[in-house]
Coordinates of N, CA and C in Angstrom, one line a residue:
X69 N 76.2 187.2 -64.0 CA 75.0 188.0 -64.3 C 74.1 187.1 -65.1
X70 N 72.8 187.4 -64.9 CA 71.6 186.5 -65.9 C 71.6 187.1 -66.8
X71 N 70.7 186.2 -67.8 CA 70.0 186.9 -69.0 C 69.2 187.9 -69.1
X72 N 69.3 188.7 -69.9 CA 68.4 190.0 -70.1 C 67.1 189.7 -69.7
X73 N 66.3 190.5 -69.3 CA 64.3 190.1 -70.1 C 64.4 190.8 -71.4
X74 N 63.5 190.5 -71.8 CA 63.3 190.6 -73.2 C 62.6 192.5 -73.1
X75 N 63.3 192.8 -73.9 CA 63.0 193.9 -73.8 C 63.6 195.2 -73.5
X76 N 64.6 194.7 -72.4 CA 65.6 195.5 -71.8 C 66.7 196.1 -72.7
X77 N 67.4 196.9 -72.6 CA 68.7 198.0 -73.3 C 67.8 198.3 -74.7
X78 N 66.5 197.8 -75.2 CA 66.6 198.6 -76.9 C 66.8 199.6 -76.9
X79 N 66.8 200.2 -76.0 CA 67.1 202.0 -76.1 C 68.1 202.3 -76.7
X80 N 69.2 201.6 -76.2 CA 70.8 201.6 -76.3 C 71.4 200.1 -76.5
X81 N 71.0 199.6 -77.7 CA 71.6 197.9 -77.6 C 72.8 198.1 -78.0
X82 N 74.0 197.4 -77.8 CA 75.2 197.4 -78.4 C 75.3 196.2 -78.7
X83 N 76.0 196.4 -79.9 CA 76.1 194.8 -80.8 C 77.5 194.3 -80.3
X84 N 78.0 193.1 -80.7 CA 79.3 193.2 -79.9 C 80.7 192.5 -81.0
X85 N 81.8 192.1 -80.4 CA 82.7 192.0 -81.2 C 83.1 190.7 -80.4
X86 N 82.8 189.8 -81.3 CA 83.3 188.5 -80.5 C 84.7 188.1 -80.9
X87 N 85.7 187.8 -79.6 CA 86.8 187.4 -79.9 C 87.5 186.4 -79.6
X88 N 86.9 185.1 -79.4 CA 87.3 184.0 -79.2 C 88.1 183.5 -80.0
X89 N 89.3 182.8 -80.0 CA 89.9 182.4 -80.6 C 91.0 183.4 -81.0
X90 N 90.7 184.7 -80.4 CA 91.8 185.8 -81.0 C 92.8 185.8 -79.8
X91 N 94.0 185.9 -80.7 CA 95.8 185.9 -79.8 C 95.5 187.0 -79.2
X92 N 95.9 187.0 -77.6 CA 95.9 188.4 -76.6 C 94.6 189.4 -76.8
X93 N 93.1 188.7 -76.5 CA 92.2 189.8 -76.2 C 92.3 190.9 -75.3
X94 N 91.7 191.4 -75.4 CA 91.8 192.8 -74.5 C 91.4 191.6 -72.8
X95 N 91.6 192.6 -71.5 CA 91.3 191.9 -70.4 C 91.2 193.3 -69.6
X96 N 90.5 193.1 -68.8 CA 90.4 193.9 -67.2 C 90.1 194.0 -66.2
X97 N 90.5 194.2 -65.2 CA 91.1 194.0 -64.1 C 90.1 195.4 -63.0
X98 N 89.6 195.6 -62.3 CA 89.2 196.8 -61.7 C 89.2 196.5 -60.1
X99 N 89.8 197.4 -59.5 CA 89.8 197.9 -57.6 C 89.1 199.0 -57.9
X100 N 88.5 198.9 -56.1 CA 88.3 200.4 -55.7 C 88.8 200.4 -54.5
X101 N 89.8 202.2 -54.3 CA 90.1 202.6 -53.5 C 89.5 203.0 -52.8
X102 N 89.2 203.3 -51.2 CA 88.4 204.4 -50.2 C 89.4 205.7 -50.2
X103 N 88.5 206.8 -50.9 CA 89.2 208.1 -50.5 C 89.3 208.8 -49.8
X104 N 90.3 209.6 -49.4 CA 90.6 210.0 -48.0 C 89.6 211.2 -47.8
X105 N 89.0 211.7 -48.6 CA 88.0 212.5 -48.8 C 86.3 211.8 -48.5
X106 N 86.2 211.4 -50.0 CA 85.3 211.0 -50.0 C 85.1 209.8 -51.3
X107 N 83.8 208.9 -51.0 CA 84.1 208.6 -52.2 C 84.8 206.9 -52.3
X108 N 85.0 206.8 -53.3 CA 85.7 206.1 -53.7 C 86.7 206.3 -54.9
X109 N 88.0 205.7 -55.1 CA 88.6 205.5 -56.5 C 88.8 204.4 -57.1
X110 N 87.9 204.3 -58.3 CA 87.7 203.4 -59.1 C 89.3 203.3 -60.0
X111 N 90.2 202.2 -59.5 CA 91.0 201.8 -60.9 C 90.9 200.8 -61.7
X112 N 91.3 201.2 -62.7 CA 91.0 200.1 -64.1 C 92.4 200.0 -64.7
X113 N 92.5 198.5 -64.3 CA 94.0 197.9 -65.4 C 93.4 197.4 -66.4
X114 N 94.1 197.6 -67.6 CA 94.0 196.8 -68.8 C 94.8 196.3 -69.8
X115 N 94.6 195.4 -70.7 CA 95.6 194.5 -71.1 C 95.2 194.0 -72.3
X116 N 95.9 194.1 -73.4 CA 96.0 193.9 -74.9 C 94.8 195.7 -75.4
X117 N 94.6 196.4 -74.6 CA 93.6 197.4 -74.8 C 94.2 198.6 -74.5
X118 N 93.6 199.8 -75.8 CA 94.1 201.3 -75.5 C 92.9 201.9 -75.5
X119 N 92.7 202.6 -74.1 CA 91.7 204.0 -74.0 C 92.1 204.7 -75.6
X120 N 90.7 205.5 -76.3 CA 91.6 206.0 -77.1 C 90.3 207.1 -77.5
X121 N 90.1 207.9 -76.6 CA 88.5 209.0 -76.4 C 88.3 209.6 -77.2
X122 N 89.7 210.0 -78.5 CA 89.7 210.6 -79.9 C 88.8 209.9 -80.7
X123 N 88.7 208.9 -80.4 CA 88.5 208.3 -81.7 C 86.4 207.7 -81.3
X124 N 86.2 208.3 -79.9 CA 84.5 207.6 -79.6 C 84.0 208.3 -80.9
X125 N 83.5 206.9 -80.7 CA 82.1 207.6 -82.0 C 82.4 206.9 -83.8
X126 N 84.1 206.8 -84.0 CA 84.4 206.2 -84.8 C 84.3 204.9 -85.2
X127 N 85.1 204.8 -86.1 CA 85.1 203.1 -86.5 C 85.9 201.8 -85.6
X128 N 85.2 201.2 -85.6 CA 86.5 200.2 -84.9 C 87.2 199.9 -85.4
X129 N 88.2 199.7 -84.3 CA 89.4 199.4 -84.5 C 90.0 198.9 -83.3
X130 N 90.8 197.0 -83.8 CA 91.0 196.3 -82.6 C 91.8 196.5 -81.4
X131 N 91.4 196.6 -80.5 CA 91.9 196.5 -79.3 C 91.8 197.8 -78.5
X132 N 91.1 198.8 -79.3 CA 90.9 200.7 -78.6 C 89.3 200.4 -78.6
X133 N 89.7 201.9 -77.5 CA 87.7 201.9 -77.3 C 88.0 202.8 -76.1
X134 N 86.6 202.5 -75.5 CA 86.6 203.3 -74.1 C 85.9 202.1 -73.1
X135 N 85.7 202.7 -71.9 CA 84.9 201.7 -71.2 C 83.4 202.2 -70.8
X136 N 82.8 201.3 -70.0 CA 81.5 201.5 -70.0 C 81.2 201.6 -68.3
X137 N 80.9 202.4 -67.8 CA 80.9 201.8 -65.9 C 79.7 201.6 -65.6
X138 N 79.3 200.6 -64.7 CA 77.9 200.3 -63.9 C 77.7 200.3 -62.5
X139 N 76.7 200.7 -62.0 CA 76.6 200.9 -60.9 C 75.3 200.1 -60.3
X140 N 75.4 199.2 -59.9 CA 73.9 198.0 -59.7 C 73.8 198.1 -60.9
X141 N 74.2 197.9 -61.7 CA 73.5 197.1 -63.6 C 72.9 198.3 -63.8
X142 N 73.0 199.9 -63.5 CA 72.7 201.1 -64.5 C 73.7 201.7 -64.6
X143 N 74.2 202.3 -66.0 CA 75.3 202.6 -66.8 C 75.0 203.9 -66.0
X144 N 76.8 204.5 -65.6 CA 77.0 205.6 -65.0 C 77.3 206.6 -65.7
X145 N 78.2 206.1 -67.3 CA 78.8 206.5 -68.2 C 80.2 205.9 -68.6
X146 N 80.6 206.7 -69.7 CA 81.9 206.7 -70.1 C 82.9 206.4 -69.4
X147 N 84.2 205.7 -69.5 CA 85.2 206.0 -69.1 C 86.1 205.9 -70.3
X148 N 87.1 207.2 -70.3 CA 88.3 207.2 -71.1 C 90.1 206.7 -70.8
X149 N 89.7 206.6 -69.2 CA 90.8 206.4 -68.8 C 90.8 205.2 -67.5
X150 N 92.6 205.1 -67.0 CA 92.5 204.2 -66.0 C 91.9 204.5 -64.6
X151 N 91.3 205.7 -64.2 CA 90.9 206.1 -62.8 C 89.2 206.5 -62.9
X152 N 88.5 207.2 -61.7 CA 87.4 207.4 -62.0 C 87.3 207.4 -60.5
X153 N 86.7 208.9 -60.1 CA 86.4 209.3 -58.9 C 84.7 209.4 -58.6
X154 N 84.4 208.1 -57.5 CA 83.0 207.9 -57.5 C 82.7 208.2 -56.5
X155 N 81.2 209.4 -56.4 CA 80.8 209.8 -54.9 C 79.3 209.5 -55.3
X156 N 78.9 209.5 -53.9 CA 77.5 209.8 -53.6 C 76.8 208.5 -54.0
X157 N 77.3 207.5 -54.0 CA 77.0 206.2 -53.5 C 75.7 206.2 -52.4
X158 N 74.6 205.0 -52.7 CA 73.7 205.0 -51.8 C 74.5 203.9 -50.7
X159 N 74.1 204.1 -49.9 CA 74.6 203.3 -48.3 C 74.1 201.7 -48.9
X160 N 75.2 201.1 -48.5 CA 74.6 199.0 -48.3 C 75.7 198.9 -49.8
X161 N 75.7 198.0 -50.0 CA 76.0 197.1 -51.2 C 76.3 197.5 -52.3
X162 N 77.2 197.8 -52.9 CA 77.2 198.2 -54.3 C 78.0 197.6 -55.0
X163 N 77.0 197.2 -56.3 CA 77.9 196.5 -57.4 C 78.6 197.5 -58.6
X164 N 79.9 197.6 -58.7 CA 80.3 198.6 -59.8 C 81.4 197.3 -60.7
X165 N 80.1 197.5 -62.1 CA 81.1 196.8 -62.6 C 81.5 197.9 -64.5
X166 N 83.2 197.5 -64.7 CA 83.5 198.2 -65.7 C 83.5 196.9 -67.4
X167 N 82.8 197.6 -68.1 CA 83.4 197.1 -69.6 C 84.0 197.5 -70.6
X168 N 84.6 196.9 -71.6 CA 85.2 197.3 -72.3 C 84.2 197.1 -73.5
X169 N 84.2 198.5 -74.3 CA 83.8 198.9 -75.6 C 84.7 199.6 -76.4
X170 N 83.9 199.2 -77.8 CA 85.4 199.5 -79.3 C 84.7 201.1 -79.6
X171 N 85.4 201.8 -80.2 CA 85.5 202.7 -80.5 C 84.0 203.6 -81.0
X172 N 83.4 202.5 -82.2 CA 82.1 202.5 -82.3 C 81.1 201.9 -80.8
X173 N 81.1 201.5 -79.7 CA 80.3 201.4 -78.7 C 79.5 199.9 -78.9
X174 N 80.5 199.2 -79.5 CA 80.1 197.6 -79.5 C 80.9 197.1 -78.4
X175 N 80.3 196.2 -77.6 CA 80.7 195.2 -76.3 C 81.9 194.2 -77.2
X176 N 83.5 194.4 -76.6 CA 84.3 193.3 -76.8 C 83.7 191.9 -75.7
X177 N 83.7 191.0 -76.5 CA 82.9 189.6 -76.0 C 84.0 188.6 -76.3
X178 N 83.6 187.7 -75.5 CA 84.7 186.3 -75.3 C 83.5 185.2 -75.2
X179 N 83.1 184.5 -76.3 CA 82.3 183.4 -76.1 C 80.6 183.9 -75.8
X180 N 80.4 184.9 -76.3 CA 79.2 185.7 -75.7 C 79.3 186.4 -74.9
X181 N 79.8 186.2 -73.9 CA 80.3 187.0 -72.7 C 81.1 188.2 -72.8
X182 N 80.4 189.4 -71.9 CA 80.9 190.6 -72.1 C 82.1 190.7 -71.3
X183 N 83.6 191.2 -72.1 CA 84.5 191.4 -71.3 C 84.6 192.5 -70.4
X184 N 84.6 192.3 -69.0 CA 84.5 193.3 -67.7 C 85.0 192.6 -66.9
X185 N 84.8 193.6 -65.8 CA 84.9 193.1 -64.4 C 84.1 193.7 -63.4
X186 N 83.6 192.8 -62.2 CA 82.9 193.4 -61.3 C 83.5 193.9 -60.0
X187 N 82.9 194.7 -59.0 CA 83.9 194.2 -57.7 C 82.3 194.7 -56.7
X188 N 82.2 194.3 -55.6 CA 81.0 194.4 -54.8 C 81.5 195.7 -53.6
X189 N 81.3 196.7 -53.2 CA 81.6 197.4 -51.9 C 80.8 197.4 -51.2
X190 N 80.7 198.1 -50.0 CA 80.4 198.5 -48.8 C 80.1 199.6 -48.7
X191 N 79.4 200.4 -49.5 CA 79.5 202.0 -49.0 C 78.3 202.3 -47.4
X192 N 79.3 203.4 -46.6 CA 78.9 203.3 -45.1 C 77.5 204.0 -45.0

């Protein structure tokens, strides 16, 4: 992904938590399932990281948080956990990518870089 324009997220900037050089950062991993319904299922693996939804809003604390989901680069919301059932997708291309945020809603970073993952679908 490119650089911001200038100007972009002040609504909602998040500051972030850089952890380079730290033993076992958080990491994640995301699929989407096709639902036999409808839809899609979004899973989220994660690693050195605990969902921890008690505590949004609070202080940080390393390696908990929640996640952030995006849909074309606009924030869908929240996630607390490893799943997430997504409908009503527009037809063609879609980018859904997930991040990890600390408990206060600061971006965990690796070298500047926000830790996430993307994945591209196909919705029909």
């Amino acid at each position: 992904m490119g650089a911001h324009a200038a100007g972009e997220h002040h609504h909602h900037h998040h500051n972030q938590i850089e952890l380079a050089g730290t033993e076992n950062p958080p990491a994640i991993n995301i699929k989407l399932h096709k639902d036999a319904m409808s839809g899609w299922n979004l899973e989220v693996m994660t690693e050195h990281f605990e969902f921890t939804p008690a505590n949004t809003n609070q202080n940080h604390v390393p390696g908990q948080g929640h996640a952030h989901v995006y849909i074309d680069g606009v924030k869908l919301g929240r996630l607390y956990g490893n799943w997430m059932h997504l409908t009503g997708l527009a037809p063609g291309p879609r980018a859904i990518k997930v991040t990890l945020n600390s408990n206060d809603h600061q971006d965990y970073v690796i070298d500047g870089v926000v830790i996430g993952d993307e994945v591209v679908i196909h919705q029909p």
